[in-house]
mmCIF file of C-alpha atoms in Angstrom:
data_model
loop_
_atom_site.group_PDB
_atom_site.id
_atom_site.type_symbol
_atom_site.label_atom_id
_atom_site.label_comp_id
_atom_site.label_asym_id
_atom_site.label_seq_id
_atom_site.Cartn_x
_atom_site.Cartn_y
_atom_site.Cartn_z
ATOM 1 C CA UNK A 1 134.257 149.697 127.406
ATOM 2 C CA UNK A 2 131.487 152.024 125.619
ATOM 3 C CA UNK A 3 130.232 149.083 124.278
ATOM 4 C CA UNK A 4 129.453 147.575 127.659
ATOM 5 C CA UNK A 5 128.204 150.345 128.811
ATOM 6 C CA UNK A 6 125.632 151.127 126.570
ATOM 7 C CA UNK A 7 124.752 146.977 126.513
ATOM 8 C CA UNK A 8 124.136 147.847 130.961
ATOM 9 C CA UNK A 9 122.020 150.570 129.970
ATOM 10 C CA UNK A 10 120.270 149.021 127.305
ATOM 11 C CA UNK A 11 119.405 145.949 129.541
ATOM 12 C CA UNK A 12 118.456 148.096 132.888
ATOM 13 C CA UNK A 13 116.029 149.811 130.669
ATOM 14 C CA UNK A 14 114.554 146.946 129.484
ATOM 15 C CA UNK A 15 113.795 145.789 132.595
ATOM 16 C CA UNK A 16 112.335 148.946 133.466
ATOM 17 C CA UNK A 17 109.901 148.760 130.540
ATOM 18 C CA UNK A 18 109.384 145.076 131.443
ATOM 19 C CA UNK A 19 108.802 145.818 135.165
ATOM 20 C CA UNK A 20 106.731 148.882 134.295
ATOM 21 C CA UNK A 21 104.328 146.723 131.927
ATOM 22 C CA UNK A 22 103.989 144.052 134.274
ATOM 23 C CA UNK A 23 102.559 146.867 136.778
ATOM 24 C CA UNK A 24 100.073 148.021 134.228
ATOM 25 C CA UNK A 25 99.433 144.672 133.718
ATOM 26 C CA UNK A 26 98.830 143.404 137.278
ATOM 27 C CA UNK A 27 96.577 146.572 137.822
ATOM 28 C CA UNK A 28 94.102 146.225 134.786
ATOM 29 C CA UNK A 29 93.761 143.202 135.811
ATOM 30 C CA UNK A 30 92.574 144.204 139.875
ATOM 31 C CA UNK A 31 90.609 146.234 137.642
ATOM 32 C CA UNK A 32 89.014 143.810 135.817
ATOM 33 C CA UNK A 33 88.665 141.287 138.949
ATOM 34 C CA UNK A 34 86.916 144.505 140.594
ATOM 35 C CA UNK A 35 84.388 144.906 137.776
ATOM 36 C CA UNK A 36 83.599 141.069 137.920
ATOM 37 C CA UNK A 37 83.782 140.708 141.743
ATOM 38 C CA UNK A 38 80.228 141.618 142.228
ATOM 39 C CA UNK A 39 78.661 139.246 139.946
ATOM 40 C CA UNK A 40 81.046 136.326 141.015
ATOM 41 C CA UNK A 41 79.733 136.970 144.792
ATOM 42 C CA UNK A 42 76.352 137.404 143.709
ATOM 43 C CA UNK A 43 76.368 133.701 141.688
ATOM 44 C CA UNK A 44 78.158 132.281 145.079
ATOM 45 C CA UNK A 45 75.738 133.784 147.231
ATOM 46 C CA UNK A 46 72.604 133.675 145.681
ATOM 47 C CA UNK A 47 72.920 130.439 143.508
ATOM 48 C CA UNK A 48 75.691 128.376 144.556
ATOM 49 C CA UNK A 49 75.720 128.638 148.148
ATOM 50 C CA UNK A 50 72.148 127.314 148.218
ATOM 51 C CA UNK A 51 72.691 124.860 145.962
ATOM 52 C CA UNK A 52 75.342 122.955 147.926
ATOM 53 C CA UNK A 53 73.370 123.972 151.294
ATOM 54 C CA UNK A 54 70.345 122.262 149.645
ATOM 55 C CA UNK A 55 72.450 119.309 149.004
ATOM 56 C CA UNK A 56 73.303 118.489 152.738
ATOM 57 C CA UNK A 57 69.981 119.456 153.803
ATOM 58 C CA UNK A 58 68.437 116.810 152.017
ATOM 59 C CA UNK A 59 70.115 113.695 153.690
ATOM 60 C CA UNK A 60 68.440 115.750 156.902
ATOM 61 C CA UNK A 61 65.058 116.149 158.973
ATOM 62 C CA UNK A 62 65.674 119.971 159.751
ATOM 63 C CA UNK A 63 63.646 123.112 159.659
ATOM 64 C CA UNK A 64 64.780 126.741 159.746
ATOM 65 C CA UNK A 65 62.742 128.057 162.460
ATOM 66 C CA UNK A 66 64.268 125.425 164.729
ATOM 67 C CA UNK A 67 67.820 126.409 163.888
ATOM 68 C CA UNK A 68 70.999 124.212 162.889
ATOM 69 C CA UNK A 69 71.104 122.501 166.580
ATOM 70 C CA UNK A 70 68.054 120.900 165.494
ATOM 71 C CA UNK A 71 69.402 119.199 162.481
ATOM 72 C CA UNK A 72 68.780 115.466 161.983
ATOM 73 C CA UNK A 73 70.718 113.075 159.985
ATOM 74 C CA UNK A 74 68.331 110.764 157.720
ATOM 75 C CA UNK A 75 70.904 109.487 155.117
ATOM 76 C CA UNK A 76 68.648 108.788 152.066
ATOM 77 C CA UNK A 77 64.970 108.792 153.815
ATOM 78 C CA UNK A 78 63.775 111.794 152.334
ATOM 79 C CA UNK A 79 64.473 110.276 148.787
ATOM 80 C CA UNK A 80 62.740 107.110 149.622
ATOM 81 C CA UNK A 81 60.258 109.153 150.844
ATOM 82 C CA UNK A 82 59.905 111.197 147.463
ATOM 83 C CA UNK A 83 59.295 107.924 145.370
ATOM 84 C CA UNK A 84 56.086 106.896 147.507
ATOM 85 C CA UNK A 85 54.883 110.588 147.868
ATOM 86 C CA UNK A 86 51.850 110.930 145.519
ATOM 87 C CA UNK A 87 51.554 114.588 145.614
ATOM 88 C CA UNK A 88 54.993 115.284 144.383
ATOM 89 C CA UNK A 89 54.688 112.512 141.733
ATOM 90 C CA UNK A 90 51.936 114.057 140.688
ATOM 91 C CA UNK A 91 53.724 117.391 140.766
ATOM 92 C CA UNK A 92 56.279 115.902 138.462
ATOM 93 C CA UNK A 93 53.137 114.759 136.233
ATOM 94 C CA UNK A 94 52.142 118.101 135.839
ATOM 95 C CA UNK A 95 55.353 119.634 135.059
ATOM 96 C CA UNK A 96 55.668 117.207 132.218
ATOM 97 C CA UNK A 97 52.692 118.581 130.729
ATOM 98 C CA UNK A 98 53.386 121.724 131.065
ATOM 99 C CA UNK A 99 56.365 121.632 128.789
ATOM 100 C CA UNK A 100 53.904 120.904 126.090
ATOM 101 C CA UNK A 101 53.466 125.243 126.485
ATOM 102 C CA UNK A 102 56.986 125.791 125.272
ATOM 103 C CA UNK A 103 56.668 124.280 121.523
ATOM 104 C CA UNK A 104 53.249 125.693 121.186
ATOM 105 C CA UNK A 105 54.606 128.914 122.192
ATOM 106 C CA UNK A 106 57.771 128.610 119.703
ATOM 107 C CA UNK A 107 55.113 127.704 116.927
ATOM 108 C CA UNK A 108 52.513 130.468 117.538
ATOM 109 C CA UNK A 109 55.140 133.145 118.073
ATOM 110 C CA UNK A 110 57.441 132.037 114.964
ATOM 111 C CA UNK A 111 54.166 132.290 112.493
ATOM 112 C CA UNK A 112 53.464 135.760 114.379
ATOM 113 C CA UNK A 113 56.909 137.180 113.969
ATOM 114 C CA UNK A 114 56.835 136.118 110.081
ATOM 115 C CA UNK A 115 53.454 137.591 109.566
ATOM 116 C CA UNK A 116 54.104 141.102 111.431
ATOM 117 C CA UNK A 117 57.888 140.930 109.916
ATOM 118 C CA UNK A 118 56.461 141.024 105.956
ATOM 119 C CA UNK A 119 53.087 141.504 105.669
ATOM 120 C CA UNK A 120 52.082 144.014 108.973
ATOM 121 C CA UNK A 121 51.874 148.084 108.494
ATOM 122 C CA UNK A 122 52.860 149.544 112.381
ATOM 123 C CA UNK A 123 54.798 146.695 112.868
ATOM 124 C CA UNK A 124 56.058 148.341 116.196
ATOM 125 C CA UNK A 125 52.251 148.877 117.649
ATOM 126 C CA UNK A 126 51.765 145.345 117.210
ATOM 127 C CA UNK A 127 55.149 144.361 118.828
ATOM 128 C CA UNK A 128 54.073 146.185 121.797
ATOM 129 C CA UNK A 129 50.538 145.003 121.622
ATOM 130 C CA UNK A 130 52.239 141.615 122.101
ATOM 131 C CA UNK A 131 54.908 142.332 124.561
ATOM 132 C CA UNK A 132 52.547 143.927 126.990
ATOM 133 C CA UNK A 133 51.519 140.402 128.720
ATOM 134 C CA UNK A 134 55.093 139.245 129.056
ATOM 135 C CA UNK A 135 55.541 142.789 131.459
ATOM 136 C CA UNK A 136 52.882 142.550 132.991
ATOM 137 C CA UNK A 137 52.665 141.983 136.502
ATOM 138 C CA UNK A 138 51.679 138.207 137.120
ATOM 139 C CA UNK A 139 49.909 138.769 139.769
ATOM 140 C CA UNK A 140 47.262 141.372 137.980
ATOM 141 C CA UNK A 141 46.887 139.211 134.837
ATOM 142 C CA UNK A 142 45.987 136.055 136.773
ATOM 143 C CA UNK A 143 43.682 137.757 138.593
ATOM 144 C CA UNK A 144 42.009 138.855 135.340
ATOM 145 C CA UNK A 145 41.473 135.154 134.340
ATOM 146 C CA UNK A 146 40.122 133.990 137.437
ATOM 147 C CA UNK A 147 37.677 136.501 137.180
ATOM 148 C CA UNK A 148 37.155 136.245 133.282
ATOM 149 C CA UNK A 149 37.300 131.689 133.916
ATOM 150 C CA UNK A 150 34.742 132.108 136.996
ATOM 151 C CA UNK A 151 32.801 129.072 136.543
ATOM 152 C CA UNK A 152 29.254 130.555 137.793
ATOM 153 C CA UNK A 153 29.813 134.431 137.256
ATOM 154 C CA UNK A 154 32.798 134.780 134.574
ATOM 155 C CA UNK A 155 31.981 136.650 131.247
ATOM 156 C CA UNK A 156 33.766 133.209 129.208
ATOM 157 C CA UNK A 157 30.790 130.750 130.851
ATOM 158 C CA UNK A 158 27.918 133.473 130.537
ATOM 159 C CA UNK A 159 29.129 134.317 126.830
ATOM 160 C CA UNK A 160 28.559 130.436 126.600
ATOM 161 C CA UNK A 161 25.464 130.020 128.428
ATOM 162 C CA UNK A 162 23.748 133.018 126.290
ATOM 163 C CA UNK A 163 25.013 130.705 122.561
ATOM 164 C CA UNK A 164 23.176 128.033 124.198
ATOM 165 C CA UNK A 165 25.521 125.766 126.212
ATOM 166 C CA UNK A 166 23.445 124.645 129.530
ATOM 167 C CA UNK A 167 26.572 123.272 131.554
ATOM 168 C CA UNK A 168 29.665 124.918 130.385
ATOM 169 C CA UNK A 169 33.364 124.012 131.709
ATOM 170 C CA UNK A 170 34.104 124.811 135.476
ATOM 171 C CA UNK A 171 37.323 126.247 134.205
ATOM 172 C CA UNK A 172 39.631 126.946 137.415
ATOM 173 C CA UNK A 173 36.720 124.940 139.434
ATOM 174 C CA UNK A 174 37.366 121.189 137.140
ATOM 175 C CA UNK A 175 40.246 119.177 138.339
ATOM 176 C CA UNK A 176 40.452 118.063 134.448
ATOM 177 C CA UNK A 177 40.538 121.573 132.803
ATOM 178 C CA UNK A 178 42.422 123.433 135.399
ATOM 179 C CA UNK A 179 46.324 122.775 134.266
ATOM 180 C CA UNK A 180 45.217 123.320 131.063
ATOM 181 C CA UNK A 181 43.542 127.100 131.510
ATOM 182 C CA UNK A 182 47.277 127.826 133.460
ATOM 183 C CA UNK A 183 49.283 126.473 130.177
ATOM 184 C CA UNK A 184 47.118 128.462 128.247
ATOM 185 C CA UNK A 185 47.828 132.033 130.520
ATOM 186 C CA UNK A 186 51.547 131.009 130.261
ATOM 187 C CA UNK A 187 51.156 130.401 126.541
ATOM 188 C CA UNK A 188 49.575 133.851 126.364
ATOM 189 C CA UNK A 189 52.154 135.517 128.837
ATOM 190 C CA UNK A 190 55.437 134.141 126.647
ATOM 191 C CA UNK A 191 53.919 134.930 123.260
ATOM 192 C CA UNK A 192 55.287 138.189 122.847
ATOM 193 C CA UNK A 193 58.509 137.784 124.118
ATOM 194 C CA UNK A 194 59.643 134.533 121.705
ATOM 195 C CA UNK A 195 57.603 136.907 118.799
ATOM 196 C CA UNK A 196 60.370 139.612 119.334
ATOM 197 C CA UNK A 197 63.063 136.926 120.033
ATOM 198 C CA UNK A 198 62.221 135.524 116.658
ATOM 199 C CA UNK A 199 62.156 139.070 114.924
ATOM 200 C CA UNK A 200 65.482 139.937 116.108
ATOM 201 C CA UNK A 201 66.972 136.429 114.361
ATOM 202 C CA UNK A 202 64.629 136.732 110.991
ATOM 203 C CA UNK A 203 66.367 140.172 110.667
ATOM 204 C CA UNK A 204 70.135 138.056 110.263
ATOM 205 C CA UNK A 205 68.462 135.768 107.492
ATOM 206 C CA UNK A 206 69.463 137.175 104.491
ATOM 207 C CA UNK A 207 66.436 138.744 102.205
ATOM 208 C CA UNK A 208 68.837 137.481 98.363
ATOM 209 C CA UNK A 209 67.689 133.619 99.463
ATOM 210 C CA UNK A 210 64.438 134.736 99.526
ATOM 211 C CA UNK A 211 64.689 136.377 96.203
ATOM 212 C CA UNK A 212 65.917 133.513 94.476
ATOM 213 C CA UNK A 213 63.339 131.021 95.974
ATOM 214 C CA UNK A 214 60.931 133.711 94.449
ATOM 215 C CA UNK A 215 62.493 133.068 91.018
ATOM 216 C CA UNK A 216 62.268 129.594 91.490
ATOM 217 C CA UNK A 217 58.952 129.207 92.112
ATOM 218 C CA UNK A 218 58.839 128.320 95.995
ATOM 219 C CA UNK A 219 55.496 129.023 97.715
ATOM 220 C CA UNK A 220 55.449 130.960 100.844
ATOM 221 C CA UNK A 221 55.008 127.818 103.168
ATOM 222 C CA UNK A 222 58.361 126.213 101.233
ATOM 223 C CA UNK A 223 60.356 129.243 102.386
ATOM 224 C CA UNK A 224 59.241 129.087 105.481
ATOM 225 C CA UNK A 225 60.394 125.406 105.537
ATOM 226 C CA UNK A 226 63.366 125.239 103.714
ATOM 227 C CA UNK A 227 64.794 129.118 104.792
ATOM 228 C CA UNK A 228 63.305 130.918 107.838
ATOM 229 C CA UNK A 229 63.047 127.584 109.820
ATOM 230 C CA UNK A 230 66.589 126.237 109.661
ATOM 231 C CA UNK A 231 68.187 129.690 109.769
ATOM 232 C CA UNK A 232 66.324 130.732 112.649
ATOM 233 C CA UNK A 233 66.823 127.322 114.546
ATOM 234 C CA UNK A 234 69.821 128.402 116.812
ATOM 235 C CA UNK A 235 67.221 131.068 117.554
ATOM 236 C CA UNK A 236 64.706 128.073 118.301
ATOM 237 C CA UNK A 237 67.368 126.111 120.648
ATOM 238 C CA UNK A 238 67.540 129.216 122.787
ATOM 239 C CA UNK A 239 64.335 129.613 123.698
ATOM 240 C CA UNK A 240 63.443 126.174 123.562
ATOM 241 C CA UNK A 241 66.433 125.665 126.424
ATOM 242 C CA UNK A 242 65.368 128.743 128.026
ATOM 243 C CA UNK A 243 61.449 127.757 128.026
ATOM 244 C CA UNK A 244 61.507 124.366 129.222
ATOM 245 C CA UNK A 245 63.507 125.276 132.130
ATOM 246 C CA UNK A 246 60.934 128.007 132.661
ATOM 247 C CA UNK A 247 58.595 125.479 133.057
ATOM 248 C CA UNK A 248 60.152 123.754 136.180
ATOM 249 C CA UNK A 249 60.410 126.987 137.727
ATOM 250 C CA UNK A 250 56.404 128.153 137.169
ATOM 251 C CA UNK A 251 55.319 129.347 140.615
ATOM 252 C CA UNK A 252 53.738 132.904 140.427
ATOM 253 C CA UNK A 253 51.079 131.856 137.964
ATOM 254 C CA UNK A 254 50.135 128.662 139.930
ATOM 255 C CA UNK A 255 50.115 130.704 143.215
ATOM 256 C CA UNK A 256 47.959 133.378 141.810
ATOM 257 C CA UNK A 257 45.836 131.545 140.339
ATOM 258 C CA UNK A 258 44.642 127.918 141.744
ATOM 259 C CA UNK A 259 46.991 127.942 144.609
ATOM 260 C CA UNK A 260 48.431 124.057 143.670
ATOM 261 C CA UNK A 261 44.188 123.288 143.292
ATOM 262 C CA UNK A 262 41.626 121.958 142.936
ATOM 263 C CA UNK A 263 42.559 118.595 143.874
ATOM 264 C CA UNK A 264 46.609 119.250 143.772
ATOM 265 C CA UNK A 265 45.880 119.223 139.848
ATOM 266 C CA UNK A 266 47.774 121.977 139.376
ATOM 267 C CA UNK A 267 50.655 121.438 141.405
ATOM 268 C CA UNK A 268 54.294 121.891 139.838
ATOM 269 C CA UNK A 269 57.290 120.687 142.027
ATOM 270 C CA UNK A 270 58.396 124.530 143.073
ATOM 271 C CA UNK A 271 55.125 125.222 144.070
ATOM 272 C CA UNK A 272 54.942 122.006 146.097
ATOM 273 C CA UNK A 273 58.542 122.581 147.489
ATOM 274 C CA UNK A 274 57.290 126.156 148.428
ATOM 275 C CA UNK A 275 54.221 124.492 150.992
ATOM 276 C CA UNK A 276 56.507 121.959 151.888
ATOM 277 C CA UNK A 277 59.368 124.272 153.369
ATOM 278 C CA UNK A 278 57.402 127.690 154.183
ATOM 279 C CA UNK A 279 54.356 125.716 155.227
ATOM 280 C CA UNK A 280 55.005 122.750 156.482
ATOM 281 C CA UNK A 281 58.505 124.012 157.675
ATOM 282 C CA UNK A 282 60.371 120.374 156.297
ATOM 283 C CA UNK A 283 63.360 121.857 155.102
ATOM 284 C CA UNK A 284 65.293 118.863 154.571
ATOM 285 C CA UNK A 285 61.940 117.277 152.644
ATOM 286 C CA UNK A 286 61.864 120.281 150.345
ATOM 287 C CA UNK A 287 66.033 120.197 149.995
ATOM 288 C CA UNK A 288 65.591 117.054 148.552
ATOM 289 C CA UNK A 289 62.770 118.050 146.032
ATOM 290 C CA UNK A 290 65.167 120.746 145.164
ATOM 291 C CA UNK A 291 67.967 118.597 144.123
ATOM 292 C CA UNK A 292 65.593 116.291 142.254
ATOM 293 C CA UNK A 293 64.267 119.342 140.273
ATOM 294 C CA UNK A 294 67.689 120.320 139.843
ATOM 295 C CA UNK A 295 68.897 116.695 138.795
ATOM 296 C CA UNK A 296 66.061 116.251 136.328
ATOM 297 C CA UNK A 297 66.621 120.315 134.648
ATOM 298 C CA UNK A 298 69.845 119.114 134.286
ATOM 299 C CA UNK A 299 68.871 116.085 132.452
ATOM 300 C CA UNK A 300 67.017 117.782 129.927
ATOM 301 C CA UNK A 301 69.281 120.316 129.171
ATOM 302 C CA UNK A 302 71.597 117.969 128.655
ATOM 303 C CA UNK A 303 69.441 115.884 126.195
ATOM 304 C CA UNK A 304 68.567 118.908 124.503
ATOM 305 C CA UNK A 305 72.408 120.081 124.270
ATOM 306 C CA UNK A 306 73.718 116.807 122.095
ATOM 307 C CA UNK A 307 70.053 116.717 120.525
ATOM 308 C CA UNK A 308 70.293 119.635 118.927
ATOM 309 C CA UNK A 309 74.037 118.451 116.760
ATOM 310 C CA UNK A 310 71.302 116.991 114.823
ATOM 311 C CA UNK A 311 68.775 119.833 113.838
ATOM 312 C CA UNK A 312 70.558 123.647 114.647
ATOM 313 C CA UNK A 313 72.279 124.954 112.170
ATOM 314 C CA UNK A 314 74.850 127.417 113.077
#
């Protein structure tokens, strides 16, 4: 009989502990679902919302000032309409090219971080030398180099003109040169940022494998080769991932500073999807841009993603 007893007791206790940590459990995690609720509302809102939005949108002929009553159903019209559209093919052109900034960048800011890293005194002043650009308001640097890229009155040409030159690039003003005075602000802009990306990852690589390629006999530029570039290559996906898609989303610096000109040669597809919907007020037109942007950054991440099995080193 006391044995029973004490079994009852035993078990209603149990259950008491049981139901007691299952409390404590269900309430860390409301907790936890609180904490997180903001961001997961933000990422529906902000990013997912208009993502599917964009998606009906584009089998449409709609435009928001008109409201929803106005909507028009076009099935795949707009996406016909893309393929014959010169101005967004050449928008597509010039977005190509402009991933060309993002391994020039990587290579310029790599040799940068390995100089300041082990030969630089004040290696911080010359961090923050670097770094300014990349917080720097867009807006004020671009006006810089339209002023400093003037073709008639800019200090670049008349610093040319006084060495001799007697018709020096139009800069800004040359349908040919334009695209490639914006790569070279956004080249300038990202610099600093990849430079302290890259110092963050050579501080992992350990400093014994450079010892014994000292003892060995390795030159500097073997080191570089055969250590700091393969260890620091998961480094090297990440902002190679993270630039490129930077790329399809330049707008600011194109805005600023040509405004999608001269000629539409420096048009990038956001900028274009910007006059088309805000402008223009074809929402459905620019929907469909935006998935094909969205389709195509999707691509190359992917490419890049079972690319780099082959050269990152983890």
């Amino acid at each position: 009989m006391a044995n029973n007893t004490h079994t009852h007791s035993s078990t209603l206790s149990n259950a008491k502990v049981k139901r007691r940590s299952s409390t404590a459990q269900i309430r860390e995690d409301l907790i936890g679902y609180a904490f997180v609720a903001p961001m997961v509302l933000g990422l529906f809102v902000f990013t997912l919302f208009p993502i599917i939005a964009s998606f009906f949108l584009s089998f449409t002929d709609w435009n928001f000032v008109a409201g929803f009553s106005k909507v028009k159903f076009l099935g795949l019209d707009n996406f016909i309409k893309l393929v014959h559209d010169s101005v967004f093919l050449l928008s597509l052109k010039n977005n190509m090219i402009l991933m060309i900034v993002v391994p020039l960048t990587l290579i310029i800011s790599l040799l940068l971080a390995v100089v300041i890293d082990k030969k630089i005194y004040l290696k911080d002043f010359f961090k923050v030398i670097y770094f300014i650009p990349y917080i720097s308001s867009v807006v004020a640097v671009a006006i810089v180099f339209q002023v400093l890229f003037h073709p008639t009155y800019g200090p670049i040409n008349q610093i040319l003109m006084d060495l001799g030159f007697a018709n020096p690039p139009k800069w800004l003003a040359d349908p040919d040169v334009a695209l490639y005075c914006v790569m070279g602000l956004m080249i300038w802009i990202s610099i600093g940022y990849n430079m302290i990306i890259f110092m963050a990852g050579l501080q992992s690589i350990p400093k014994d494998l450079y010892e014994a390629a000292d003892i060995d006999g390795a030159s500097k530029f073997r080191q570089l080769m055969s250590i700091t570039v393969p260890l620091l290559s998961p480094t090297t996906f990440f902002l190679l991932v993270t630039g490129i898609i930077g790329t399809f989303k330049a707008f600011d610096v194109i805005s600023v500073l040509t405004g999608g000109g001269p000629a539409n040669s420096t048009t990038v597809v956001v900028y274009r999807l910007y006059e088309t919907a805000f402008v223009n007020l074809q929402s459905g037109y620019a929907s469909a841009m935006a998935i094909v942007l969205l389709l195509l950054v999707l691509l190359i991440t992917l490419v890049q993603w079972l690319g780099q099995r082959r050269w990152v080193n983890y």
